Short mmCIF file of C-alpha atoms in Angstrom, two decimals:
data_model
loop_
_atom_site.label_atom_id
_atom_site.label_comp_id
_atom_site.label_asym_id
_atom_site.label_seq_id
_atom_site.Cartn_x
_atom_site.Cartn_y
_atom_site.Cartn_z
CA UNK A 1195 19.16 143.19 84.65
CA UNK A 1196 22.29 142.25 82.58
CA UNK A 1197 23.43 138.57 82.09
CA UNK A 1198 26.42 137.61 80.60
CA UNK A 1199 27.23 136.57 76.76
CA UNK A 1200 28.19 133.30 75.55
CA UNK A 1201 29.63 134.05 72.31
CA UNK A 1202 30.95 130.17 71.91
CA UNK A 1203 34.40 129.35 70.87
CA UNK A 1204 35.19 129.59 74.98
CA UNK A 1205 34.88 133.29 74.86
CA UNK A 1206 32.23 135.09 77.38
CA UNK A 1207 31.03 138.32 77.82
CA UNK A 1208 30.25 138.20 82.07
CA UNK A 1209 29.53 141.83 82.48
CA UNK A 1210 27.95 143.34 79.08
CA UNK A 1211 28.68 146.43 79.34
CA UNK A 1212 31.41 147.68 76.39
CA UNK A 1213 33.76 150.24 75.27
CA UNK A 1214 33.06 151.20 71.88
CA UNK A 1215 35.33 151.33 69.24
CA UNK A 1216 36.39 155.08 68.65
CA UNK A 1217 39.00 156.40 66.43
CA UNK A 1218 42.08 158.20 68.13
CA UNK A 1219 40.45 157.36 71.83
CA UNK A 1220 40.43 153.45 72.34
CA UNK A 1221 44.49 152.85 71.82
CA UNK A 1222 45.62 150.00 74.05
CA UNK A 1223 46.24 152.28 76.92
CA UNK A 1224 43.20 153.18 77.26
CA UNK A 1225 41.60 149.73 76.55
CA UNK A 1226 43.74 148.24 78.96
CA UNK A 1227 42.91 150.81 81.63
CA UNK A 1228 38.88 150.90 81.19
CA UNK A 1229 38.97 146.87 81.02
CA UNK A 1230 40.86 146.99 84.37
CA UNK A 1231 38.24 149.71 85.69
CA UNK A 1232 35.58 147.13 85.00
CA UNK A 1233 34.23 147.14 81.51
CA UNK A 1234 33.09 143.38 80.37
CA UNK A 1235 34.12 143.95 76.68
CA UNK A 1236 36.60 146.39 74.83
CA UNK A 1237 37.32 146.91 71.21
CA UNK A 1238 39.96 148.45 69.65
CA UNK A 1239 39.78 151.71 67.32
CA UNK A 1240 38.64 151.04 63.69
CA UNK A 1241 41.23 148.85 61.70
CA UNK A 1242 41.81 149.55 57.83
CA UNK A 1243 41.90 145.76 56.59
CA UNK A 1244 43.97 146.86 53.62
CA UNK A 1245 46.62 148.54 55.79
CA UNK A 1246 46.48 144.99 58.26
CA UNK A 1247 47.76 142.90 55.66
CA UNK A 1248 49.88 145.30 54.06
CA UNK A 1249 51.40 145.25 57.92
CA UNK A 1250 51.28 148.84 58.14
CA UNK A 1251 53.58 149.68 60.82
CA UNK A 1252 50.97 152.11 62.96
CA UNK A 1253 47.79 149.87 61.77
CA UNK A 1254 49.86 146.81 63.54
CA UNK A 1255 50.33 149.02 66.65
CA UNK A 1256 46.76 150.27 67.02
CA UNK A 1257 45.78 146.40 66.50
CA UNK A 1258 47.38 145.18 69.29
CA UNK A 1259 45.61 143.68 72.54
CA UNK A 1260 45.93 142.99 76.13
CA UNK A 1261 46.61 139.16 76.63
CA UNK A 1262 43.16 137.80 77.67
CA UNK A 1263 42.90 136.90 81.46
CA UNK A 1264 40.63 134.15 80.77
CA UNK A 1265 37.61 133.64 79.28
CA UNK A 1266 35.56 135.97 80.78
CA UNK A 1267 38.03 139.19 79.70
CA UNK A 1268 38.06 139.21 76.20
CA UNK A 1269 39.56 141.77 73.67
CA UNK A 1270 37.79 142.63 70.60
CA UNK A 1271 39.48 144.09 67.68
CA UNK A 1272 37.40 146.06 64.37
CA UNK A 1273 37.97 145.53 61.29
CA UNK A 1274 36.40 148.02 57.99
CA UNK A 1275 37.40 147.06 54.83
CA UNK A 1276 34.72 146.51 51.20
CA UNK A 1277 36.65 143.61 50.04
CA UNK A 1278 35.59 139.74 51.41
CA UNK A 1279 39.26 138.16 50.87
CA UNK A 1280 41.12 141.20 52.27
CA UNK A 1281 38.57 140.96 55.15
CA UNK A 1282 38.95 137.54 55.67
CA UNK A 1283 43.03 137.73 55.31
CA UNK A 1284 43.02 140.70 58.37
CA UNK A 1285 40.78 138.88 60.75
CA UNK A 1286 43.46 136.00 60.36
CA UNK A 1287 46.25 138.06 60.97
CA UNK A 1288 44.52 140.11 64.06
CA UNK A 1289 43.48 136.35 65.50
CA UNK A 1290 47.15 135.05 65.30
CA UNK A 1291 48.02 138.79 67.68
CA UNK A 1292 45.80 137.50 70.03
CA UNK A 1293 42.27 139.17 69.20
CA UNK A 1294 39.98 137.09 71.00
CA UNK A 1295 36.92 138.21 69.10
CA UNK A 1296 37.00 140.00 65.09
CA UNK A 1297 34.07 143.30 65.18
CA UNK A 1298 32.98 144.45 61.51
CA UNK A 1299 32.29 147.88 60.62
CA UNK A 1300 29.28 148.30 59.31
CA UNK A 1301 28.47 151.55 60.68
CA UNK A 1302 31.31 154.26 60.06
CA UNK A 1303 29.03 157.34 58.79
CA UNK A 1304 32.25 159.57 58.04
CA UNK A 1305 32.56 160.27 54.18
CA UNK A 1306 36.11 159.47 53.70
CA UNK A 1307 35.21 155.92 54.65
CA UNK A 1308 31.22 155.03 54.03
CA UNK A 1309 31.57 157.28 50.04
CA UNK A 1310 35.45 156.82 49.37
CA UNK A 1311 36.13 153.73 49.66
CA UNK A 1312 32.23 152.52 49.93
CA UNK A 1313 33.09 150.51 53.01
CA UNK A 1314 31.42 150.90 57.03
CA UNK A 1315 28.02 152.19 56.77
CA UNK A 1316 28.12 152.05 52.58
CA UNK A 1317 28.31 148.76 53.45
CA UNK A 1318 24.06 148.26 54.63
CA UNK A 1319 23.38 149.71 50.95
CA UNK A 1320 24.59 146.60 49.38
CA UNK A 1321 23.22 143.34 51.42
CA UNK A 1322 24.69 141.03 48.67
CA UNK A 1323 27.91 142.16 49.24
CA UNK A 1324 27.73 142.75 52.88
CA UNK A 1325 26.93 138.64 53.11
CA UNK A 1326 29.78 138.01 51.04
CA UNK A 1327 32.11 140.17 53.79
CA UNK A 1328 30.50 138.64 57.03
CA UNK A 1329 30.60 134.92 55.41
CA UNK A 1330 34.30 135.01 54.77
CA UNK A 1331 35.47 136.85 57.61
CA UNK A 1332 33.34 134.06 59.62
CA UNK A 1333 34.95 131.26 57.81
CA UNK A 1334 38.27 132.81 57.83
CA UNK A 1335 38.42 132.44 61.85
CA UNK A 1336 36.10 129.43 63.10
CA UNK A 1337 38.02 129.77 66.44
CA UNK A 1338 36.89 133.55 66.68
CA UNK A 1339 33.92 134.85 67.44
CA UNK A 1340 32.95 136.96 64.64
CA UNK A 1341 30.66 140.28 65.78
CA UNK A 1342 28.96 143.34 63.46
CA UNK A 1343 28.23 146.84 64.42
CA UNK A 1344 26.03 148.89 62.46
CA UNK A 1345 23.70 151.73 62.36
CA UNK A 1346 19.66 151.63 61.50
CA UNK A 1347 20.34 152.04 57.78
CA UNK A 1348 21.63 154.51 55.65
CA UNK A 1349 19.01 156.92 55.72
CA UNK A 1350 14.94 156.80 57.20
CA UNK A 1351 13.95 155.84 53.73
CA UNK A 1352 16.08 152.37 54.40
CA UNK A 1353 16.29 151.00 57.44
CA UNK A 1354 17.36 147.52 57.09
CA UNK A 1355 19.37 146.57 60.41
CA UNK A 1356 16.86 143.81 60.87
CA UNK A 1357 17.08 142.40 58.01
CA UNK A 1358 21.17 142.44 57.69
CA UNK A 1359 21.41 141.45 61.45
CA UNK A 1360 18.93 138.42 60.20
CA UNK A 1361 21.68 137.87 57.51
CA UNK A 1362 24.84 138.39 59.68
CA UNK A 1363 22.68 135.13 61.83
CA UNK A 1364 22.97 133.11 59.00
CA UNK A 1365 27.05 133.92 58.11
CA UNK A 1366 27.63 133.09 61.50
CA UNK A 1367 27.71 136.23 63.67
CA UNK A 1368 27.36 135.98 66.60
CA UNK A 1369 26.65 139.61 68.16
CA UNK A 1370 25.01 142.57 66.64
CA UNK A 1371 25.83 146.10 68.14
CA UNK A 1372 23.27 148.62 66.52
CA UNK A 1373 23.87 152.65 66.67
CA UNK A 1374 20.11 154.03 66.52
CA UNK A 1375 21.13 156.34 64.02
CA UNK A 1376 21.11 156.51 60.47
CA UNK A 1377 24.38 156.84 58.47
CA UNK A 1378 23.53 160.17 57.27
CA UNK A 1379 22.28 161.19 60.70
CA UNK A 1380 25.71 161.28 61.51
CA UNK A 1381 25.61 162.12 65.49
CA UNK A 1382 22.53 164.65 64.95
CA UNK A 1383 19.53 164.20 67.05
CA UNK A 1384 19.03 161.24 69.30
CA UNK A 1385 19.38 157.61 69.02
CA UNK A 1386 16.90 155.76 68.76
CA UNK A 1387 16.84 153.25 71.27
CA UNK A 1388 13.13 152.09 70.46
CA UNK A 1389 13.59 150.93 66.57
CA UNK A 1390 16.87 149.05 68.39
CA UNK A 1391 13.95 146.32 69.63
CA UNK A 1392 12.95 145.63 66.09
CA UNK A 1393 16.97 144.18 65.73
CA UNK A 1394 16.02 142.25 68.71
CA UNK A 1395 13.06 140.55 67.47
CA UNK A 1396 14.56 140.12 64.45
CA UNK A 1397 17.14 137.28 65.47
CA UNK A 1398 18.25 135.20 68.36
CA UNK A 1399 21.81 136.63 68.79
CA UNK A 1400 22.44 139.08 71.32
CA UNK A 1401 21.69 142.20 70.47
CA UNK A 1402 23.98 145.65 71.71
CA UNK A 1403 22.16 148.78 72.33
CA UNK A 1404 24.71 151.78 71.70
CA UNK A 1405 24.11 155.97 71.57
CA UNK A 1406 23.94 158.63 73.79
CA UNK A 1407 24.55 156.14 76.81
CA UNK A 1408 26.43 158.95 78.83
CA UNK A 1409 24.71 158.25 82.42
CA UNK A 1410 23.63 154.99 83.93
CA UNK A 1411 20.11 156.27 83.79
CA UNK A 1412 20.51 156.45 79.92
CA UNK A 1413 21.97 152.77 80.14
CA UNK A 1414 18.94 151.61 82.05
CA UNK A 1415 16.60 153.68 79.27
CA UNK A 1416 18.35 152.25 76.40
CA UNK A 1417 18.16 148.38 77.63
CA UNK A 1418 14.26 149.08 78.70
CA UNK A 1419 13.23 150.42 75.24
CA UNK A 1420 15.24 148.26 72.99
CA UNK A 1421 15.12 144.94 75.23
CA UNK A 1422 18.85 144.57 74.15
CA UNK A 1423 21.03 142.16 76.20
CA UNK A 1424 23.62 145.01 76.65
CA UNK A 1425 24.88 148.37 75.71
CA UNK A 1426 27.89 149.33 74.42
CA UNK A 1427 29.48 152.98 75.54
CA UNK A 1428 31.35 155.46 73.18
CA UNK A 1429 31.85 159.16 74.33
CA UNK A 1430 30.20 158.86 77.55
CA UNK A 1431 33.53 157.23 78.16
CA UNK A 1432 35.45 160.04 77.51
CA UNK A 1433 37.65 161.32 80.84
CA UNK A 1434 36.17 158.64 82.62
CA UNK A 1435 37.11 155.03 82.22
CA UNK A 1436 35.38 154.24 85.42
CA UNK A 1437 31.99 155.30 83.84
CA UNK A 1438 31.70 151.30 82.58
CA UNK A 1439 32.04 149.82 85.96
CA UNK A 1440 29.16 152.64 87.37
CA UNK A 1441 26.87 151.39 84.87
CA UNK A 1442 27.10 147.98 85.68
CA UNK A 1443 26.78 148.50 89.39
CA UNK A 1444 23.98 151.03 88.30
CA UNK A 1445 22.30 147.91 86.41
CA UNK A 1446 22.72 145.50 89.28
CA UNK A 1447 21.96 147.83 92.29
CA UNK A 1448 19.50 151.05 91.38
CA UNK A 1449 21.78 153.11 93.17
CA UNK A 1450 23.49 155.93 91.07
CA UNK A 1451 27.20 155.89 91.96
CA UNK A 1452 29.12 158.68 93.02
CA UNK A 1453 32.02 159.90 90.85
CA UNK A 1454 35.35 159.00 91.90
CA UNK A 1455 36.93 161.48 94.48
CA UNK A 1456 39.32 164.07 92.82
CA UNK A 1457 42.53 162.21 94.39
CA UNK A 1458 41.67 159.18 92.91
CA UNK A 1459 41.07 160.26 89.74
CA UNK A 1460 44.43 162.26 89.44
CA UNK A 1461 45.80 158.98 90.13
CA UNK A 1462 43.91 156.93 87.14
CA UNK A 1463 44.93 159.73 84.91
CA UNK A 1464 48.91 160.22 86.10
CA UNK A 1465 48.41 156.35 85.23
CA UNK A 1466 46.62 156.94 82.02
CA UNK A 1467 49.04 159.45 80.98
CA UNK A 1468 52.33 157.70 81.54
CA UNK A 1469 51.16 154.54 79.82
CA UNK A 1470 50.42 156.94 76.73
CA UNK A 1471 53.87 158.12 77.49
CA UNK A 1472 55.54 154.62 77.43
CA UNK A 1473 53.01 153.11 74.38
CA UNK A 1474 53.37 156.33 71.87
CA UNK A 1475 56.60 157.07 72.37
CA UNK A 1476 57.35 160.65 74.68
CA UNK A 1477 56.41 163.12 71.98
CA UNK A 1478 53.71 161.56 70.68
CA UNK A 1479 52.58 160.08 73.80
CA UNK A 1480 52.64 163.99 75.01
CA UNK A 1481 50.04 164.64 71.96
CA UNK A 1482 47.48 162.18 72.51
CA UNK A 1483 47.41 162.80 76.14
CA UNK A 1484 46.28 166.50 75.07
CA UNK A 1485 42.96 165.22 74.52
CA UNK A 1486 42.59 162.81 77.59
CA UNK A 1487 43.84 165.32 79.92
CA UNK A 1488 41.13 167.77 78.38
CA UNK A 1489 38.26 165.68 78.87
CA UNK A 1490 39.32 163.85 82.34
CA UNK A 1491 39.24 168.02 83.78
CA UNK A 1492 36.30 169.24 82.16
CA UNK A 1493 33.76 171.18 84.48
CA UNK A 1494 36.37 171.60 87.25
CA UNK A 1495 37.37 175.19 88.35
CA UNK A 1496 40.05 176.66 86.08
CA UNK A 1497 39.68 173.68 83.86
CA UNK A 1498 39.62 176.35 80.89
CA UNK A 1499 42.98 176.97 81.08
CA UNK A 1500 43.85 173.94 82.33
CA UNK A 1501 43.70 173.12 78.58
CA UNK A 1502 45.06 175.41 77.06
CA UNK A 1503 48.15 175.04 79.19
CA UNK A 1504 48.38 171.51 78.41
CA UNK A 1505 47.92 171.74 74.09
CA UNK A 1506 51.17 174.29 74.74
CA UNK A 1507 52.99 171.46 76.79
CA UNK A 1508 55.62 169.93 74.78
CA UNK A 1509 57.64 167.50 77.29
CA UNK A 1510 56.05 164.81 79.77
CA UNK A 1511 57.60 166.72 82.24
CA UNK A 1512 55.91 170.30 81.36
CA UNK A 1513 52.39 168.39 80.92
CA UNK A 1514 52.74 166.44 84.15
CA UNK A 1515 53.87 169.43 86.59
CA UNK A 1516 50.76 171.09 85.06
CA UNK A 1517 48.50 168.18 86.19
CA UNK A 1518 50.04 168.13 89.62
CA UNK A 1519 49.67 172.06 89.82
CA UNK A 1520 46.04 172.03 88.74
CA UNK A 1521 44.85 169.15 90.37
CA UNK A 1522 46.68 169.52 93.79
CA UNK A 1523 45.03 172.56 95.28
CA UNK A 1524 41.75 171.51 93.89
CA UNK A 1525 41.92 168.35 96.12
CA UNK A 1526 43.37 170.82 99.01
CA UNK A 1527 40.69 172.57 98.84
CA UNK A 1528 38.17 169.58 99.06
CA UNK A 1529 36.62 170.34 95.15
CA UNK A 1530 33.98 167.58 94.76
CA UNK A 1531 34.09 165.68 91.67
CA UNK A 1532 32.37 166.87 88.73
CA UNK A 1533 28.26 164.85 88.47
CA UNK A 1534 28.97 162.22 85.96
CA UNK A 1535 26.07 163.86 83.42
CA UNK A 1536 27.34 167.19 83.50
CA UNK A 1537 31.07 166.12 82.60
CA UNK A 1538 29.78 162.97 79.68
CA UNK A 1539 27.26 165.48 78.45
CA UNK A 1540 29.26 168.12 77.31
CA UNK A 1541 32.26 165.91 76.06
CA UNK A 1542 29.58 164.55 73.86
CA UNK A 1543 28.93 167.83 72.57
CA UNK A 1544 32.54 168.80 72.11
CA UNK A 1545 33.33 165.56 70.34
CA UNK A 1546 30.28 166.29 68.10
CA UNK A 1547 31.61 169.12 66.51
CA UNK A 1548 34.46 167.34 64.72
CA UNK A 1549 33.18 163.65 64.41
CA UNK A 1550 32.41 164.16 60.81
CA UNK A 1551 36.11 163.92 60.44
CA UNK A 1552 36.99 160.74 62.22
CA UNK A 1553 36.87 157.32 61.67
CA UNK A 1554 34.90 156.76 64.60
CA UNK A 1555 32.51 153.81 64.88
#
């Protein structure tokens, strides 16, 4: 059902099946871990062009990718920015750090972003200006593959994604990842996987279906309705890096995979955590695991206090004796893993109620 992406300039997409970008979730650690878990494409969290070539110190850090291991594993880094020369001057910069392919934001609904500083999905409001960004981030890098993620429009009453995607053709683009929402839909009601098509048939790029992908039955739905050529996974991600690879072998098979057994998640997540450790730094590293460890426990017994245990840790050591004394007896006691739906679904929901106030893609 899936085939793999040429996206020229000796950079493939084999399995097309990719981790969205998502502010405060996809740092290199977890990139790096949900690549090697099987995901054919993975793009780093949204990157402020202003603060990349003002080489912000933490912009450069949350900009920085796993060496490619050939053509066929690529790393993808996002760029938002309003301004075509600043644009153009950060796609150089995250090129030369080894970015195989350059995203654009066109799609960030939060108001900070999209009203403040009129860039993500402000961005489909103005289709003069949005050329001018995609044509000299294009020209900028002519050894990168330049991509575009967007939503349907900014609002029902303008819903234009066919006719920028047709526009992002002509700069040079050469993928188009829609959201089948609206910007001011935020993450309310259900993306629309159907008006997706019209993208489709509106150029001869590949097109990404993404939303509300958080089983592979919903991955299967989304590429049926909107005839994309593959889907791209946010929050359905979240506590699960595996969820990628069961997708794919959902897609190629029929056959729903089983979660991982309990023991062999502990160990992705003991990995997952001490990589956060040795990329953040211990104390920080202890603060973004908070999250991670929340999410990879939901719907387990005791998981509700689980988490509040862990937002109290304060050393690697206190947070990792609390994994090993929560998990442990649960895999004594032969706990089966928590049914992929139940577990995406309601991190969906929790990561709902405060997306307004990300920078999430």
């Amino acid at each position: 059902m899936l085939r793999p992406i040429d996206l020229g300039a000796g950079v493939r997409i084999a399995t097309p099946v990719i981790l969205a970008p998502m502010s405060g979730v996809t740092d290199l650690p977890f990139r790096r871990l949900v690549r090697a878990q099987g995901a054919g494409l993975v793009v780093s969290e949204m990157i402020a062009s202003q603060a990349m070539i003002r080489e912000n110190r933490q912009t450069l850090k949350m900009a920085e990718v796993e060496p490619a291991e050939g053509p066929d594993r690529p790393s993808s880094v996002q760029l938002a920015g309003c301004e075509p020369a600043v644009m153009a001057e950060a796609a150089r910069m995250v090129a030369d750090r080894g970015a195989a392919i350059v995203d654009i934001n066109f799609g960030c609904p939060v108001k900070k972003i999209a009203i403040g500083q009129q860039a993500g999905s402000a961005l489909m409001r103005d289709e003069v200006h949005a050329a001018r960004i995609l044509e000299a981030t294009v020209k900028a890098v002519p050894d990168r593959p330049v991509t575009l993620k967007m939503r349907m429009g900014w609002d029902h009453a303008s819903l234009n994604a066919p006719r920028l995607a047709r526009i992002a053709e002509e700069c040079g683009v050469r993928m188009v990842t829609v959201h089948g929402r609206t910007r001011q839909q935020f993450y309310s009601g259900k993306a629309d996987w159907d008006f997706i098509r019209r993208v489709k048939e509106a150029v001869s790029i590949p097109v990404i279906a993404n939303g509300d992908i958080v089983t592979p039955e919903d991955a299967a739905e989304a590429l049926r309705r909107s005839g994309a050529d593959g889907v791209m996974i946010g929050r359905g991600c979240y506590g699960r890096p595996w969820f990628p690879r069961q997708v794919a072998d959902y897609l190629r098979t029929g056959v729903v995979p089983e979660e991982p057994p309990l023991a062999e998640q502990l160990a992705i997540l003991l990995g997952h955590f001490r990589a956060m450790l040795a990329h953040h730094g211990a104390q920080a590293g202890v603060r973004v695991a908070r999250k991670h460890l929340a999410w990879y426990s939901r719907g387990l017994p005791g998981s509700a206090e689980f988490r509040v245990a862990v937002n109290r840790a304060e050393t690697p050591e206190a947070a990792e004796r609390l994994i090993l004394d929560f998990y442990g007896p649960l895999i004594e006691r032969g706990v089966a893993a928590v049914r992929a739906g139940f577990a995406a679904r309601g991190a969906a929901a929790e990561a709902e109620a405060g997306e307004e106030e990300r920078w999430a893609a």
